[in-house]
Short mmCIF file of C-alpha atoms in Angstrom, two decimals:
data_model
loop_
_atom_site.label_atom_id
_atom_site.label_comp_id
_atom_site.label_asym_id
_atom_site.label_seq_id
_atom_site.Cartn_x
_atom_site.Cartn_y
_atom_site.Cartn_z
CA MET A 1 121.59 -313.16 -22.36
CA GLY A 2 120.33 -316.21 -24.29
CA ILE A 3 121.96 -317.55 -27.40
CA ASP A 4 120.91 -316.25 -30.81
CA VAL A 5 118.81 -319.26 -31.77
CA ASN A 6 117.60 -317.75 -35.04
CA GLY A 7 121.13 -316.84 -36.05
CA ILE A 8 122.32 -320.37 -35.38
CA LYS A 9 119.49 -321.83 -37.45
CA GLN A 10 120.20 -319.48 -40.35
CA GLY A 11 123.83 -320.53 -40.26
CA GLN A 12 122.85 -324.20 -40.26
CA ARG A 13 120.49 -323.69 -43.18
CA MET A 14 123.35 -322.13 -45.16
CA MET A 15 125.78 -324.85 -44.08
CA TRP A 16 123.62 -327.78 -45.18
CA ALA A 17 122.75 -326.03 -48.45
CA ALA A 18 126.46 -325.67 -49.21
CA GLY A 19 128.04 -328.45 -51.20
CA ASP A 20 125.83 -331.43 -51.98
CA PHE A 21 124.57 -333.08 -48.81
CA ALA A 22 122.16 -335.22 -50.83
CA GLU A 23 125.23 -336.90 -52.35
CA VAL A 24 126.74 -337.43 -48.89
CA ALA A 25 123.44 -338.79 -47.59
CA LYS A 26 123.60 -341.68 -50.06
CA ARG A 27 126.43 -343.07 -47.94
CA ILE A 28 124.26 -343.29 -44.82
CA GLN A 29 121.09 -344.72 -46.37
CA THR A 30 121.56 -347.99 -44.47
CA THR A 31 121.47 -346.03 -41.21
CA ALA A 32 118.17 -344.51 -42.30
CA ASP A 33 116.73 -347.88 -43.27
CA LEU A 34 117.46 -349.22 -39.79
CA LEU A 35 115.90 -346.18 -38.14
CA ALA A 36 112.66 -346.70 -40.07
CA GLU A 37 112.65 -350.27 -38.80
CA ASP A 38 113.25 -349.03 -35.25
CA VAL A 39 109.87 -347.24 -35.23
CA GLY A 40 108.05 -350.15 -36.84
CA ALA A 41 107.39 -348.42 -40.16
CA GLY A 42 104.95 -350.48 -42.23
CA PRO A 43 101.49 -350.46 -43.82
CA GLY A 44 99.11 -348.16 -41.99
CA VAL A 45 101.82 -346.69 -39.73
CA GLU A 46 102.07 -342.88 -39.71
CA VAL A 47 105.68 -341.68 -39.56
CA LEU A 48 107.21 -338.22 -39.23
CA ASP A 49 110.89 -337.75 -40.13
CA VAL A 50 112.24 -334.60 -38.46
CA ALA A 51 115.20 -332.80 -40.09
CA THR A 52 114.72 -335.18 -43.00
CA GLY A 53 117.37 -333.61 -45.25
CA SER A 54 117.13 -335.26 -48.65
CA GLY A 55 114.60 -337.74 -47.28
CA ASN A 56 116.58 -340.87 -46.41
CA VAL A 57 114.39 -342.09 -43.55
CA ALA A 58 111.21 -340.80 -45.17
CA MET A 59 111.94 -342.85 -48.27
CA ALA A 60 112.79 -345.95 -46.25
CA ALA A 61 109.53 -345.66 -44.30
CA ALA A 62 107.52 -345.11 -47.49
CA ARG A 63 109.06 -348.19 -49.09
CA SER A 64 107.76 -350.20 -46.13
CA GLY A 65 104.22 -348.99 -46.84
CA ALA A 66 104.01 -346.36 -44.11
CA HIS A 67 102.25 -343.00 -44.48
CA VAL A 68 105.09 -340.48 -44.23
CA LYS A 69 105.72 -336.80 -43.66
CA GLY A 70 109.10 -335.09 -43.57
CA LEU A 71 110.27 -331.71 -42.30
CA ASP A 72 113.53 -329.80 -42.68
CA LEU A 73 114.97 -326.28 -42.39
CA THR A 74 116.76 -326.41 -45.74
CA PRO A 75 114.61 -325.85 -48.86
CA GLU A 76 117.30 -327.09 -51.24
CA LEU A 77 117.38 -330.51 -49.56
CA LEU A 78 113.60 -330.71 -49.50
CA GLU A 79 113.53 -330.26 -53.26
CA VAL A 80 115.80 -333.27 -53.60
CA ALA A 81 113.56 -335.26 -51.24
CA ARG A 82 110.46 -334.36 -53.27
CA ARG A 83 112.14 -335.47 -56.50
CA ARG A 84 113.17 -338.76 -54.94
CA ALA A 85 109.64 -339.42 -53.74
CA SER A 86 108.17 -338.52 -57.12
CA ASP A 87 110.67 -340.73 -58.95
CA GLU A 88 109.63 -343.72 -56.84
CA GLY A 89 105.92 -342.90 -56.94
CA PHE A 90 105.49 -342.07 -53.24
CA GLU A 91 103.19 -339.38 -51.91
CA ILE A 92 105.24 -337.91 -49.07
CA GLU A 93 104.44 -334.48 -47.68
CA PHE A 94 107.72 -332.59 -47.27
CA VAL A 95 107.52 -329.20 -45.58
CA GLU A 96 110.01 -326.53 -44.57
CA GLY A 97 109.92 -326.20 -40.81
CA ASP A 98 111.66 -326.07 -37.46
CA ALA A 99 112.36 -329.10 -35.25
CA GLU A 100 111.77 -326.90 -32.21
CA ASN A 101 108.32 -325.86 -33.38
CA LEU A 102 106.77 -328.71 -35.34
CA PRO A 103 103.64 -327.71 -37.31
CA TYR A 104 101.67 -330.79 -36.27
CA ALA A 105 99.00 -331.45 -33.67
CA GLU A 106 99.73 -333.30 -30.47
CA GLY A 107 99.62 -337.08 -30.87
CA SER A 108 99.72 -337.17 -34.68
CA PHE A 109 102.21 -339.98 -35.41
CA ASP A 110 102.89 -343.62 -34.60
CA GLY A 111 106.61 -343.19 -35.24
CA VAL A 112 108.87 -340.14 -35.09
CA THR A 113 112.42 -340.32 -36.41
CA SER A 114 115.47 -338.14 -36.89
CA CYS A 115 118.69 -339.34 -38.51
CA PHE A 116 121.62 -337.01 -37.73
CA GLY A 117 119.17 -334.12 -37.95
CA VAL A 118 117.43 -333.00 -34.77
CA MET A 119 120.83 -333.19 -33.06
CA PHE A 120 121.63 -329.84 -34.72
CA ALA A 121 118.63 -328.01 -33.19
CA PRO A 122 120.13 -325.41 -30.82
CA LEU A 123 117.68 -326.01 -27.97
CA HIS A 124 117.94 -329.69 -27.21
CA GLU A 125 115.24 -329.82 -24.54
CA LYS A 126 112.74 -328.00 -26.73
CA ALA A 127 113.44 -330.24 -29.72
CA ALA A 128 113.07 -333.41 -27.63
CA ALA A 129 109.81 -332.13 -26.17
CA GLU A 130 108.46 -331.54 -29.68
CA LEU A 131 109.30 -335.09 -30.74
CA VAL A 132 107.32 -336.36 -27.76
CA ARG A 133 104.43 -333.93 -28.27
CA VAL A 134 103.61 -335.03 -31.81
CA ALA A 135 103.89 -338.75 -30.98
CA ARG A 136 100.77 -340.73 -30.08
CA PRO A 137 100.43 -342.81 -26.92
CA GLY A 138 102.26 -346.06 -27.59
CA ALA A 139 104.37 -344.48 -30.36
CA THR A 140 108.10 -344.99 -30.81
CA ILE A 141 110.63 -342.19 -31.25
CA ALA A 142 114.03 -343.07 -32.76
CA VAL A 143 116.96 -340.64 -33.01
CA ALA A 144 120.42 -341.28 -34.48
CA ALA A 145 123.27 -338.97 -33.48
CA TRP A 146 127.03 -339.07 -33.96
CA THR A 147 128.96 -339.74 -30.75
CA PRO A 148 131.41 -337.12 -29.46
CA ASP A 149 134.42 -339.44 -29.57
CA GLY A 150 133.54 -341.27 -32.77
CA LEU A 151 135.00 -340.40 -36.16
CA LEU A 152 132.34 -337.83 -37.09
CA GLY A 153 132.38 -336.28 -33.63
CA ARG A 154 136.15 -335.82 -33.92
CA MET A 155 135.75 -334.38 -37.41
CA PHE A 156 133.22 -331.79 -36.19
CA ARG A 157 135.43 -330.92 -33.23
CA THR A 158 138.48 -330.50 -35.46
CA ILE A 159 136.63 -328.20 -37.88
CA GLY A 160 135.10 -326.27 -34.99
CA SER A 161 138.51 -325.55 -33.50
CA TYR A 162 139.31 -323.41 -36.56
CA MET A 163 136.00 -321.55 -36.69
CA PRO A 164 134.60 -318.75 -34.49
CA ALA A 165 133.70 -320.01 -31.03
CA PRO A 166 130.00 -320.77 -30.48
CA PRO A 167 128.07 -318.51 -28.09
CA GLU A 168 128.12 -319.17 -24.37
CA GLY A 169 125.45 -321.71 -23.47
CA PHE A 170 125.57 -323.45 -26.86
CA GLN A 171 125.01 -327.20 -26.61
CA PRO A 172 127.13 -329.15 -29.13
CA PRO A 173 125.04 -331.35 -31.43
CA VAL A 174 127.06 -334.46 -30.54
CA MET A 175 125.68 -334.32 -26.99
CA TRP A 176 122.75 -336.23 -28.54
CA GLY A 177 125.28 -339.04 -28.90
CA GLN A 178 125.77 -339.26 -25.13
CA GLU A 179 123.37 -341.57 -23.29
CA GLU A 180 123.31 -339.54 -20.08
CA HIS A 181 122.41 -336.34 -21.91
CA VAL A 182 119.65 -337.97 -23.95
CA ARG A 183 118.20 -339.57 -20.82
CA SER A 184 117.86 -336.10 -19.36
CA LEU A 185 116.13 -334.82 -22.51
CA PHE A 186 113.43 -337.50 -22.40
CA ALA A 187 113.18 -337.85 -18.62
CA GLY A 188 109.74 -336.28 -18.51
CA SER A 189 108.29 -338.28 -21.41
CA GLY A 190 107.26 -341.27 -19.34
CA GLY A 191 108.69 -343.44 -22.11
CA GLU A 192 110.93 -346.47 -21.95
CA LEU A 193 114.37 -345.57 -23.30
CA ALA A 194 116.76 -347.94 -25.04
CA PHE A 195 120.19 -347.23 -26.52
CA GLN A 196 122.28 -348.94 -29.17
CA LEU A 197 125.72 -348.00 -30.44
CA ARG A 198 126.04 -348.54 -34.19
CA SER A 199 128.62 -347.66 -36.82
CA ALA A 200 128.31 -346.24 -40.31
CA ARG A 201 130.99 -347.41 -42.75
CA PHE A 202 132.77 -345.03 -45.10
CA GLU A 203 134.91 -346.14 -48.04
CA ALA A 204 137.09 -344.17 -50.46
CA GLU A 205 140.07 -344.64 -52.75
CA SER A 206 142.22 -342.98 -50.10
CA VAL A 207 141.99 -340.68 -47.10
CA GLU A 208 143.09 -337.76 -49.28
CA SER A 209 140.37 -338.48 -51.86
CA TRP A 210 137.80 -338.66 -49.03
CA ILE A 211 138.82 -335.19 -47.83
CA ASP A 212 138.59 -333.97 -51.44
CA TYR A 213 135.06 -335.42 -51.60
CA ASN A 214 134.06 -333.65 -48.39
CA GLU A 215 135.48 -330.37 -49.64
CA ARG A 216 133.06 -330.58 -52.57
CA ASN A 217 130.01 -332.01 -50.84
CA LEU A 218 129.93 -331.84 -47.03
CA GLY A 219 128.59 -328.49 -45.82
CA PRO A 220 130.79 -328.03 -42.71
CA THR A 221 133.94 -328.74 -44.74
CA VAL A 222 132.79 -326.57 -47.66
CA ILE A 223 132.09 -323.64 -45.33
CA ALA A 224 135.33 -324.08 -43.40
CA LYS A 225 137.42 -324.16 -46.58
CA ALA A 226 135.71 -321.03 -47.92
CA ALA A 227 136.33 -319.18 -44.66
CA LEU A 228 139.89 -320.33 -43.99
CA GLU A 229 141.48 -320.40 -47.45
CA PRO A 230 141.61 -316.59 -47.78
CA GLN A 231 143.37 -316.52 -44.39
CA GLY A 232 145.91 -319.09 -45.51
CA ARG A 233 144.76 -321.44 -42.72
CA TYR A 234 142.86 -324.13 -44.55
CA GLY A 235 145.97 -326.21 -45.20
CA GLU A 236 146.42 -326.62 -41.43
CA LEU A 237 142.83 -327.80 -41.00
CA ARG A 238 143.08 -330.17 -43.93
CA ALA A 239 146.21 -331.74 -42.48
CA GLU A 240 144.40 -332.28 -39.17
CA LEU A 241 141.41 -333.82 -40.94
CA VAL A 242 143.73 -336.17 -42.83
CA ALA A 243 145.21 -337.19 -39.48
CA VAL A 244 141.75 -337.81 -37.95
CA TYR A 245 140.67 -340.06 -40.80
CA SER A 246 144.06 -341.76 -41.08
CA GLU A 247 143.88 -342.73 -37.42
CA ALA A 248 140.43 -344.27 -37.97
CA ASN A 249 141.37 -345.97 -41.24
CA GLU A 250 141.17 -349.76 -41.08
CA ALA A 251 142.47 -350.37 -44.60
CA THR A 252 146.09 -351.35 -45.13
CA ASP A 253 146.28 -351.07 -48.92
CA GLY A 254 146.20 -347.29 -49.30
CA THR A 255 142.42 -347.09 -49.58
CA MET A 256 140.13 -345.87 -46.79
CA LEU A 257 137.67 -347.90 -44.75
CA ALA A 258 136.52 -346.22 -41.56
CA GLY A 259 133.64 -346.52 -39.15
CA GLY A 260 131.72 -343.61 -37.66
CA ASP A 261 130.04 -344.49 -34.36
CA TYR A 262 126.57 -343.19 -33.64
CA LEU A 263 124.05 -343.65 -30.86
CA VAL A 264 120.47 -344.70 -31.60
CA THR A 265 118.01 -343.70 -28.91
CA THR A 266 114.53 -345.20 -28.98
CA VAL A 267 111.75 -343.95 -26.75
CA LYS A 268 108.66 -346.17 -26.42
CA LEU A 269 105.87 -344.00 -25.07
CA PRO A 270 103.26 -345.46 -22.75
CA ALA A 271 100.05 -346.56 -24.43
CA ASP A 272 97.85 -344.42 -22.19
#
């Protein structure tokens, strides 16, 4: 029996609507700026940002002069993205849609991006194939994904250990942060693959205040707290999260400064 793909997507839509991911996304705008550069966003370039969330990469590409479209499962985040575009005077088409079934014709874009987004699509092979399908010959695809052993990968794993087990056959999102796995996803694309390990930097007044912030804003933490508090188990999870971030903390003055490793995969498709 296959996994309940629709059920997983509904759960993800609820998770990313919980809290205030648009607030969290402000802290990874630099990552999005770099990803727009990775696909050569600029005047006359047509860019699609898949799983755009509140529009970080879409906005970065639009600022460069590119023609931009963005797609996401979560309507609440798309509303934020539309407001951001309107506030800056950009005409970006944001649509609700599925990374595994993109509503665009084959060969529509010069650049296709996804910043910590498409990694959450349940069917990795199908999502990768869609990124390739909508890209033109000679286009560049760029995907950023948290690594399994980096700070965010460990955070997701820690939270997941307290939640119901995923269905058999489920592929963890952080597999997109493993070079070997991503090579297999794009093996049939005919494209030239390149990989770069980067790090996003997170700062807070303290590790405890960072966990407080995530409890208010970061969907996975918001959902976990709501589920575990009535069971009297959230305190255990919180203590483990404090330990994860404390281990990664580079600051020595009681504040928090930690790096979250992520893998950027670029796929340069052949020109013909």
